[in-house]
Coordinates of C-alpha atoms and ligand atoms in Angstrom, one line a residue:
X24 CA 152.6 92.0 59.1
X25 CA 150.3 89.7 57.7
X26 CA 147.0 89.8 55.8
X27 CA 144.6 87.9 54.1
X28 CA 145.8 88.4 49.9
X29 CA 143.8 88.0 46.6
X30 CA 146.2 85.7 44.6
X31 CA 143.2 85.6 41.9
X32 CA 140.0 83.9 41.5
X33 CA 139.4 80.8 44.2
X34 CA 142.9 81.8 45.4
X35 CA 143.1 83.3 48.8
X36 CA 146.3 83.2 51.4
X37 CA 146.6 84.4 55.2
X38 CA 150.4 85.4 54.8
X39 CA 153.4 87.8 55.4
X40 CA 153.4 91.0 53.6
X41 CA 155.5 94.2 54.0
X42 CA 153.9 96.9 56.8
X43 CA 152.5 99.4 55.2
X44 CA 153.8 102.9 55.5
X45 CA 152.6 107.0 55.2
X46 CA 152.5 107.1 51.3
X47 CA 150.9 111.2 51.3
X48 CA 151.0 113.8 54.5
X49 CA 147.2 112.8 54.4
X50 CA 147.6 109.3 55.0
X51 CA 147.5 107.3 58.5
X52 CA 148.4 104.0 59.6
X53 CA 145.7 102.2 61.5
X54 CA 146.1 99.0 63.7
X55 CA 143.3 96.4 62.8
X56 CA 141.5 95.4 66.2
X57 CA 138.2 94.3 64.4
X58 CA 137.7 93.5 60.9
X59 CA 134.8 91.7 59.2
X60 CA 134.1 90.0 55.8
X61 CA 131.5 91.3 53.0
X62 CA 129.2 89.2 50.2
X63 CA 131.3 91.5 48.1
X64 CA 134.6 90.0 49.1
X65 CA 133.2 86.6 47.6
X66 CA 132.2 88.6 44.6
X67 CA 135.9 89.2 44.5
X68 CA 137.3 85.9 45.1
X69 CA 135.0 84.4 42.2
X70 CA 136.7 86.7 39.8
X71 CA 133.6 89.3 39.4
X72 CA 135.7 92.2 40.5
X73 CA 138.6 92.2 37.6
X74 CA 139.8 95.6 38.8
X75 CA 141.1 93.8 41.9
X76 CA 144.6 93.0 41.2
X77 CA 146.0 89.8 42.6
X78 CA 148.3 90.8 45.6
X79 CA 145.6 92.8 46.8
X80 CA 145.0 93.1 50.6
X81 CA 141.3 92.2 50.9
X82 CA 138.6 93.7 52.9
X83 CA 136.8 97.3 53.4
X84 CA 135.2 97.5 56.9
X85 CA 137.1 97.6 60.4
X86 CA 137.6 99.3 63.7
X87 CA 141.3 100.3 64.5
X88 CA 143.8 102.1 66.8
X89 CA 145.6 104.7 65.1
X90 CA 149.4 104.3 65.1
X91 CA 150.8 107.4 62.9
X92 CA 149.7 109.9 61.2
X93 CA 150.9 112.2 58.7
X94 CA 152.4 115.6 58.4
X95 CA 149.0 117.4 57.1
X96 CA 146.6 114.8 59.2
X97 CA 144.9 117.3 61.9
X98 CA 141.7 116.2 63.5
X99 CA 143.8 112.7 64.7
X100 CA 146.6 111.3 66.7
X101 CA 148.5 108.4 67.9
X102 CA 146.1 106.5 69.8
X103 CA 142.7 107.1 68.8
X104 CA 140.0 104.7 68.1
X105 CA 138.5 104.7 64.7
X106 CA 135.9 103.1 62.3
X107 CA 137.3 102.8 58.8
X108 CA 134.5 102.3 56.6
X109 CA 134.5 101.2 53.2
X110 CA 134.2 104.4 51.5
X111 CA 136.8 106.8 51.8
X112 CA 136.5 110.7 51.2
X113 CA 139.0 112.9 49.0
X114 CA 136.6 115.9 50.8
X115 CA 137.5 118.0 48.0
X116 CA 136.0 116.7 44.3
X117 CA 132.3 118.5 43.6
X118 CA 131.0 114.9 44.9
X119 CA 132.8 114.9 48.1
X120 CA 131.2 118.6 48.3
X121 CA 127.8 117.6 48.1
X122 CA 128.2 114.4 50.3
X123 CA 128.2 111.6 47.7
X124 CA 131.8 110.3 49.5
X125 CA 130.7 106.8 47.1
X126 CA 131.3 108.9 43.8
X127 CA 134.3 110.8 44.5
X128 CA 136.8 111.3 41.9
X129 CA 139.5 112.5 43.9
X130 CA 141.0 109.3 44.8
X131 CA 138.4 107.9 47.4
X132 CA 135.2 106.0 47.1
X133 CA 135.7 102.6 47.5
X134 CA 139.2 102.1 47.1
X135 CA 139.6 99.6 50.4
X136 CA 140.3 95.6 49.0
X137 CA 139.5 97.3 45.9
X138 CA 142.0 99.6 44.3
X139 CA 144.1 99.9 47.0
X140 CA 145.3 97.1 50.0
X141 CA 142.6 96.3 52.4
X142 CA 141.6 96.0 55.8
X143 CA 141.6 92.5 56.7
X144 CA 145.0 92.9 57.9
X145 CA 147.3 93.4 61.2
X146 CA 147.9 96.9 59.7
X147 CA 146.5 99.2 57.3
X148 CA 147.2 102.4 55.2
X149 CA 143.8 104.7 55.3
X150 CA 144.3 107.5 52.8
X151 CA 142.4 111.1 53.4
X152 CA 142.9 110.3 57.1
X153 CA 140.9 113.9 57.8
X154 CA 137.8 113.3 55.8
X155 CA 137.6 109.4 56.0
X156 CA 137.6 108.1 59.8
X157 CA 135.5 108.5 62.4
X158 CA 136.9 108.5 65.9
X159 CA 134.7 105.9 68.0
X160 CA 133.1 106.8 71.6
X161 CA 134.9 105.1 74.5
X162 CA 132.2 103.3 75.5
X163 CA 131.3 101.5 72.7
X164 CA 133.0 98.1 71.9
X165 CA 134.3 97.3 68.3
X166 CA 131.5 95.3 67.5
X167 CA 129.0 98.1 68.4
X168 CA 130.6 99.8 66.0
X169 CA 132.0 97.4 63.3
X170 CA 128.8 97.1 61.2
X171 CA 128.9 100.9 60.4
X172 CA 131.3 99.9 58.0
X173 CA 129.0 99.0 55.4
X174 CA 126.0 97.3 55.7
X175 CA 124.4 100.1 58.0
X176 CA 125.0 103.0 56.0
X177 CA 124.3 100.7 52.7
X178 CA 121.0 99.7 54.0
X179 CA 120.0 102.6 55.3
X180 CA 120.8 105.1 52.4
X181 CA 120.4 103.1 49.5
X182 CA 116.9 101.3 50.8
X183 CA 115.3 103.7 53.4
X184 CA 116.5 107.1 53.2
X185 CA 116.3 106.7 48.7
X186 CA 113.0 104.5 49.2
X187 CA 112.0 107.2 51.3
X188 CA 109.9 105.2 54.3
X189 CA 107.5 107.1 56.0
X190 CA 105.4 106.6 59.2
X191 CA 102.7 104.4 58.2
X192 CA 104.1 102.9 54.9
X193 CA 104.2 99.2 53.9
X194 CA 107.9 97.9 53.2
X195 CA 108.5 94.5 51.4
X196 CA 112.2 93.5 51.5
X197 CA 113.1 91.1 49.2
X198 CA 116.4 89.2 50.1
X199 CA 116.6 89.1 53.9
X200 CA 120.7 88.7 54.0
X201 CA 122.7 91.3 56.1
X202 CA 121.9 94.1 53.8
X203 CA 118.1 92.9 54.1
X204 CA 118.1 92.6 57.6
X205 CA 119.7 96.0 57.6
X206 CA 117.2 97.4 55.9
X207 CA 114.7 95.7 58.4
X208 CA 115.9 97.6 61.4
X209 CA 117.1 101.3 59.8
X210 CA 113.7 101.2 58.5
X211 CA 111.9 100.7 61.9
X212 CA 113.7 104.1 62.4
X213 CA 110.8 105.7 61.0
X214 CA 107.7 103.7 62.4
X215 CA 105.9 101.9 59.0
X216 CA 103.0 99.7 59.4
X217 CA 104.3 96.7 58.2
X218 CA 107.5 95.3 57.3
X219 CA 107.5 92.2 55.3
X220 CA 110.5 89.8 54.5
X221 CA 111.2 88.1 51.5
X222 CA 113.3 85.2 51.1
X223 CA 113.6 81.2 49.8
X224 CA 116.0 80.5 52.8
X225 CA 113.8 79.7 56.1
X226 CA 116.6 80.7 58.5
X227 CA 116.9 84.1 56.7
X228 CA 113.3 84.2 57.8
X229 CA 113.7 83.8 61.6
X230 CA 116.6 86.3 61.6
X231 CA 114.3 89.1 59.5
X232 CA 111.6 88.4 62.5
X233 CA 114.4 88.8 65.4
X234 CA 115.3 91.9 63.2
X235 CA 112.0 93.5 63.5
X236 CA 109.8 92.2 60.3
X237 CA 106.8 91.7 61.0
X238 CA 105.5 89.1 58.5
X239 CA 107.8 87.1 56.1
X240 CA 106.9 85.1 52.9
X241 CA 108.8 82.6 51.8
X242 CA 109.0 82.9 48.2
X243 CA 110.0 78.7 48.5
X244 CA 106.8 77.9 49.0
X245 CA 104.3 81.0 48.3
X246 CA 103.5 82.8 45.6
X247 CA 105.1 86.5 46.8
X248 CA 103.0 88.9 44.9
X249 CA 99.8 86.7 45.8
X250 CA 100.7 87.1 49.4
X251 CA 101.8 90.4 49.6
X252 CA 98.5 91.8 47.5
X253 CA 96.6 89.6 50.1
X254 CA 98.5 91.0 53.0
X255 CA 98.0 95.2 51.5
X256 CA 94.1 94.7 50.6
X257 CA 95.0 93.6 47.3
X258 CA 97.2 97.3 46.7
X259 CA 100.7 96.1 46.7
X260 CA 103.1 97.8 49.0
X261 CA 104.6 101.3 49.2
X262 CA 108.1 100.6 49.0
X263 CA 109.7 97.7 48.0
X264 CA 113.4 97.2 48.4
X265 CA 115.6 94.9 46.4
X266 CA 118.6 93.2 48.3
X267 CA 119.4 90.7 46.5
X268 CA 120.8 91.3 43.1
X269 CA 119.0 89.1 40.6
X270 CA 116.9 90.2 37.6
X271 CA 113.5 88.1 39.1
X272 CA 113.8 89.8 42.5
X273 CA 114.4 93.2 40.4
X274 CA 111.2 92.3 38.5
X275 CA 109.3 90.9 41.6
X276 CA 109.7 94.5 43.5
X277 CA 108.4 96.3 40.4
X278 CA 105.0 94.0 40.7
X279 CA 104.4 94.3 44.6
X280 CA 104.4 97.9 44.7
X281 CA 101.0 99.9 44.8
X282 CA 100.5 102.7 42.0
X283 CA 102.7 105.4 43.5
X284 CA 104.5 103.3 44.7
X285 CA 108.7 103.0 45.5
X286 CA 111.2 100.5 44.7
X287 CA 114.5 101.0 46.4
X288 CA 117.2 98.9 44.1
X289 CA 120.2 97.9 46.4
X290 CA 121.1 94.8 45.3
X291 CA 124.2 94.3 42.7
X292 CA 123.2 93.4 40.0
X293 CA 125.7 91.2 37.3
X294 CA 122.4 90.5 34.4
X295 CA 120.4 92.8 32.7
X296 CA 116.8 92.3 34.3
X297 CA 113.8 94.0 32.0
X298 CA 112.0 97.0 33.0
X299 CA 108.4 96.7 32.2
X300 CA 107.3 100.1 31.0
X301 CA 104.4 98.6 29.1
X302 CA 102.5 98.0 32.5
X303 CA 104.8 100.4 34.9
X304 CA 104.0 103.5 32.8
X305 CA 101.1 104.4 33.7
X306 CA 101.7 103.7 37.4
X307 CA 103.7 106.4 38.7
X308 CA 106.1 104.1 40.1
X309 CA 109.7 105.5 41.2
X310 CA 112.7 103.3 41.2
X311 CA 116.2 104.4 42.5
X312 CA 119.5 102.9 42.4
X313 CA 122.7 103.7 44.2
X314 CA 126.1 103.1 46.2
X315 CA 126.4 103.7 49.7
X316 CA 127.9 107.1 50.2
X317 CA 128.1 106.9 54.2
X318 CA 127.3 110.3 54.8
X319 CA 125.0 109.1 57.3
X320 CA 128.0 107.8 59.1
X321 CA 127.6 110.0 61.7
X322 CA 123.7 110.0 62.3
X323 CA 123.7 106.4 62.6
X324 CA 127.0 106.1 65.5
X325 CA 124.7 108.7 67.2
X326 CA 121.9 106.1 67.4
X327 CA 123.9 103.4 68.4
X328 CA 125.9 105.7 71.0
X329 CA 122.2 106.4 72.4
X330 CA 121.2 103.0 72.5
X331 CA 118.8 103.5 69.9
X332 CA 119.9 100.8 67.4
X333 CA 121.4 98.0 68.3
X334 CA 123.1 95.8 65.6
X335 CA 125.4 93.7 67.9
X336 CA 122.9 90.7 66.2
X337 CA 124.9 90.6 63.1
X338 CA 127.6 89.2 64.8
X339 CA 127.0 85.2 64.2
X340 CA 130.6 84.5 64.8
X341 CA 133.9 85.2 65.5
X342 CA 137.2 84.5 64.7
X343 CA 141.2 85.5 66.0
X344 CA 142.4 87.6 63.2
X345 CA 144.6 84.9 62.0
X346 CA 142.0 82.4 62.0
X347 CA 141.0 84.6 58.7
X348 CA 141.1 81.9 56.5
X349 CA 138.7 79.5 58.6
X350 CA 136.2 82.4 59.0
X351 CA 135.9 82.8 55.4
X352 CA 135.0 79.3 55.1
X353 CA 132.6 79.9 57.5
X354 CA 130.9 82.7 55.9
X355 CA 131.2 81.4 52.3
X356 CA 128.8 78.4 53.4
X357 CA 126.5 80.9 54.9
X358 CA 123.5 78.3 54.3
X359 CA 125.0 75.4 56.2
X360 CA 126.6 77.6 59.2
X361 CA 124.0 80.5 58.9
X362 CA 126.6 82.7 59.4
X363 CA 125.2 87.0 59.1
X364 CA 128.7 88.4 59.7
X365 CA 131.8 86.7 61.2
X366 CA 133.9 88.9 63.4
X367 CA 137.8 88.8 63.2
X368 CA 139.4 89.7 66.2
X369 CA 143.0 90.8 66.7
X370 CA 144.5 90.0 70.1
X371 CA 144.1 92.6 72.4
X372 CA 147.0 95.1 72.3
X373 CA 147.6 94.7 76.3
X374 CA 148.1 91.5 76.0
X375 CA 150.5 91.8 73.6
X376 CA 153.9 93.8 74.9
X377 CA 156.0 94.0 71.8
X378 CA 152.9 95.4 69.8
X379 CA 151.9 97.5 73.0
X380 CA 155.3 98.6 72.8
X381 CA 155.1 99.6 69.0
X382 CA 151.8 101.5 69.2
X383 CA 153.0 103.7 71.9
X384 CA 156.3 104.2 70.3
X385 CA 154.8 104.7 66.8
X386 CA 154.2 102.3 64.5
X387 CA 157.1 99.7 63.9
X388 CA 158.5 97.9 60.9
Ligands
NAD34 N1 124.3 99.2 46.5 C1 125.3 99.0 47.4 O1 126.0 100.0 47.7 C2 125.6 97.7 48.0 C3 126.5 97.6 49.0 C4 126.7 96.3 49.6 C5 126.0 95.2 49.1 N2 125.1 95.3 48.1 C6 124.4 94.2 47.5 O2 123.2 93.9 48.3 C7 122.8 92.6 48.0 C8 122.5 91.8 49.3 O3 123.7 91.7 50.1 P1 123.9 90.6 51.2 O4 125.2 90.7 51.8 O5 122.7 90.7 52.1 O6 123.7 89.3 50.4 P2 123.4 87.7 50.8 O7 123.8 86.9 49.6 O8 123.9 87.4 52.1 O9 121.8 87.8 50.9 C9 120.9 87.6 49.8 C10 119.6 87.0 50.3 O10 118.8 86.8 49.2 C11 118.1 85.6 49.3 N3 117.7 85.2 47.9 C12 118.5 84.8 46.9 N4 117.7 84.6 45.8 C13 116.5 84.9 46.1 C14 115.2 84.9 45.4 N5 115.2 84.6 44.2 N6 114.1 85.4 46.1 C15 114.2 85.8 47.4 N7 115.3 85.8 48.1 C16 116.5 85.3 47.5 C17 119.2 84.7 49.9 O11 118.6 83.5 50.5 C18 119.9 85.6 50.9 O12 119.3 85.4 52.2 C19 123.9 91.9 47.2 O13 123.6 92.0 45.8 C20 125.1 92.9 47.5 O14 126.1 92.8 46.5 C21 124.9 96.6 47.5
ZN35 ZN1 130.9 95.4 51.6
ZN36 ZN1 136.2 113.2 46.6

């Protein structure tokens, strides 16, 4: 097959590489139909990621037709449709237990373009077949779907459900990427007052507006906290969520929040940024942190199933599968193409006989 491989820093390749194959009873094989690219996958390419090893399959989020299983898989089969996300689930370690699928230490967690190959690929292997895939509704296209992957779940858990948004509140978000935006429309999900977007870049702006943010500041030309003080009768907001990653954004969220007030950290951060107990102290402030779990995996396909939340948007542009290499140019210069997520698309596998041929047959070297 081929896939697009980490050959170390700056060094990517769109090439040949052996099929991959059942490794444990629990594994399956999954044929890539839609794949996508993350910030972190950048992250990776610039070398901030050492654990990934070069050789490395990249990628963690996809939708896929299941084309073997193994002995102990039960719950699917040759044939079905699935969303593999970028956390995988051992189901058995104490975290797995309790739903914290990010923190497992069974062999899961985010292993995908990580530990283990990845799924920007013709083919991948998804360990913990049972506990890690979702099988997709019929009616629902890839792309529907695709963005459950990661930045859904991401968004939702680590800004809303942890920065706990309540009818009525006030929500800054600061950064107003895909994650941002995210953020933007799980939090509509529960009705607050006023969402306001955060960003230098004037075209993240727009998008947090199509996303559902109400008011946006652009922290280019305005003073943020001014704004945002002016904006919440000189309070500060509720919650404030971080998606961006740096220590002044960090430090910005900690200043527009009222006393009592939330910050919901989701950014990755690669500095130390200062905590200001000498004024937060006495503030009764709560700040969380946290990966993405995707235990609300299945909540969230049951919104979009129901047409409740609609995050085709995210898809800015797309690419053939093998076309890889030109799509992460695209999405690396996200300011020049404003690029949100790029889609890669494998050909269709009707009009394809020899893979058509494969799927139904089992999967094929
Ligand atoms: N916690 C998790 O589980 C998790 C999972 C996925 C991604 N992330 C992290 O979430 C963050 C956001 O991800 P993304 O894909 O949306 O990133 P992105 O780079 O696409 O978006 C970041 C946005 O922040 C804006 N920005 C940069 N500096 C700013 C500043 N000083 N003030 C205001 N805005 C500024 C940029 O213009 C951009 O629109 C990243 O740090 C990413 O690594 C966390
Ligand atoms: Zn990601
Ligand atoms: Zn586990």
């Amino acid at each position: 097959m081929k896939a697009l491989i980490f050959h170390g820093p700056g060094e990517r390749a769109w090439e040949q590489t052996p099929d991959p194959t059942i490794v444990d009873p629990t594994d399956a094989i999954v044929r890539i139909d839609s794949s996508t690219i993350c910030g972190t996958d950048l992250h990776i390419l610039k070398g901030d990621v050492p654990e990934v090893t070069p050789g490395t399959v990249l990628g963690h989020e996809a939708v896929g037709t299941i084309v073997e299983v193994g002995d102990s898989v039960t719950t699917f089969e040759e044939g079905d449709r699935v969303l593999v996300s970028c956390i995988t689930s051992c189901g058995r370690c104490s975290y797995c237990r309790e739903g914290r699928y990010g923190l497992c230490t069974g062999g899961g967690g985010w292993i995908f373009g990580h530990l283990i190959d990845g799924l920007q690929a013709e083919y991948a292997r998804v360990p913990f077949a049972d506990t890690s895939l979702y099988k997709v509704p019929e009616e629902l296209s890839d792309e529907q779907v695709l963005f459950l992957a990661d930045i859904l779940p991401t968004a939702y858990e680590v800004g809303v459900l942890n920065g706990n948004v309540k009818p009525g509140d006030s929500v800054a978000v600061v950064g107003a990427g895909p994650i941002g935006l995210a953020t933007i429309l799980t939090a509509k999900l529960y009705t607050p007052s006023m969402i306001i977007a955060i960003d230098l870049a004037d075209s993240r702006l727009e998008k947090a507006i199509e996303f559902g943010a109400d008011l946006t500041i652009s922290s280019a030309r305005q003073d943020a906290l001014e704004t945002v003080k002016e904006l919440t009768g000189g309070a500060g907001v509720d919650l404030a969520v971080e998606a961006v990653g740096v220590p002044e954004t960090f430090e910005l969220c900690t200043e527009l929040i009222r006393p009592g007030g939330r910050v919901a950290n989701v950014g990755v951060h690669g500095h130390p940024a200062t905590l200001h107990l000498e004024t937060l102290w006495i503030r009764d402030v709560t700040i969380t942190t946290g990966l993405v779990d995707t235990n609300t995996t299945p909540q969230l396909l049951r919104l979009i199933a129901d047409g409740r939340l609609d995050a085709t948007a995210f898809a800015t542009h797309r690419f053939p599968l093998d076309e890889t290499m030109a799509a992460y140019d695209t999405f690396a210069d996200a300011a020049g193409t404003n690029a949100l997520k790029v889609v890669l698309e494998a050909e269709p596998v009707e009009d394809h006989p020899v893979e058509k041929e494969a799927a139904l047959a089992g999967h094929s070297a």
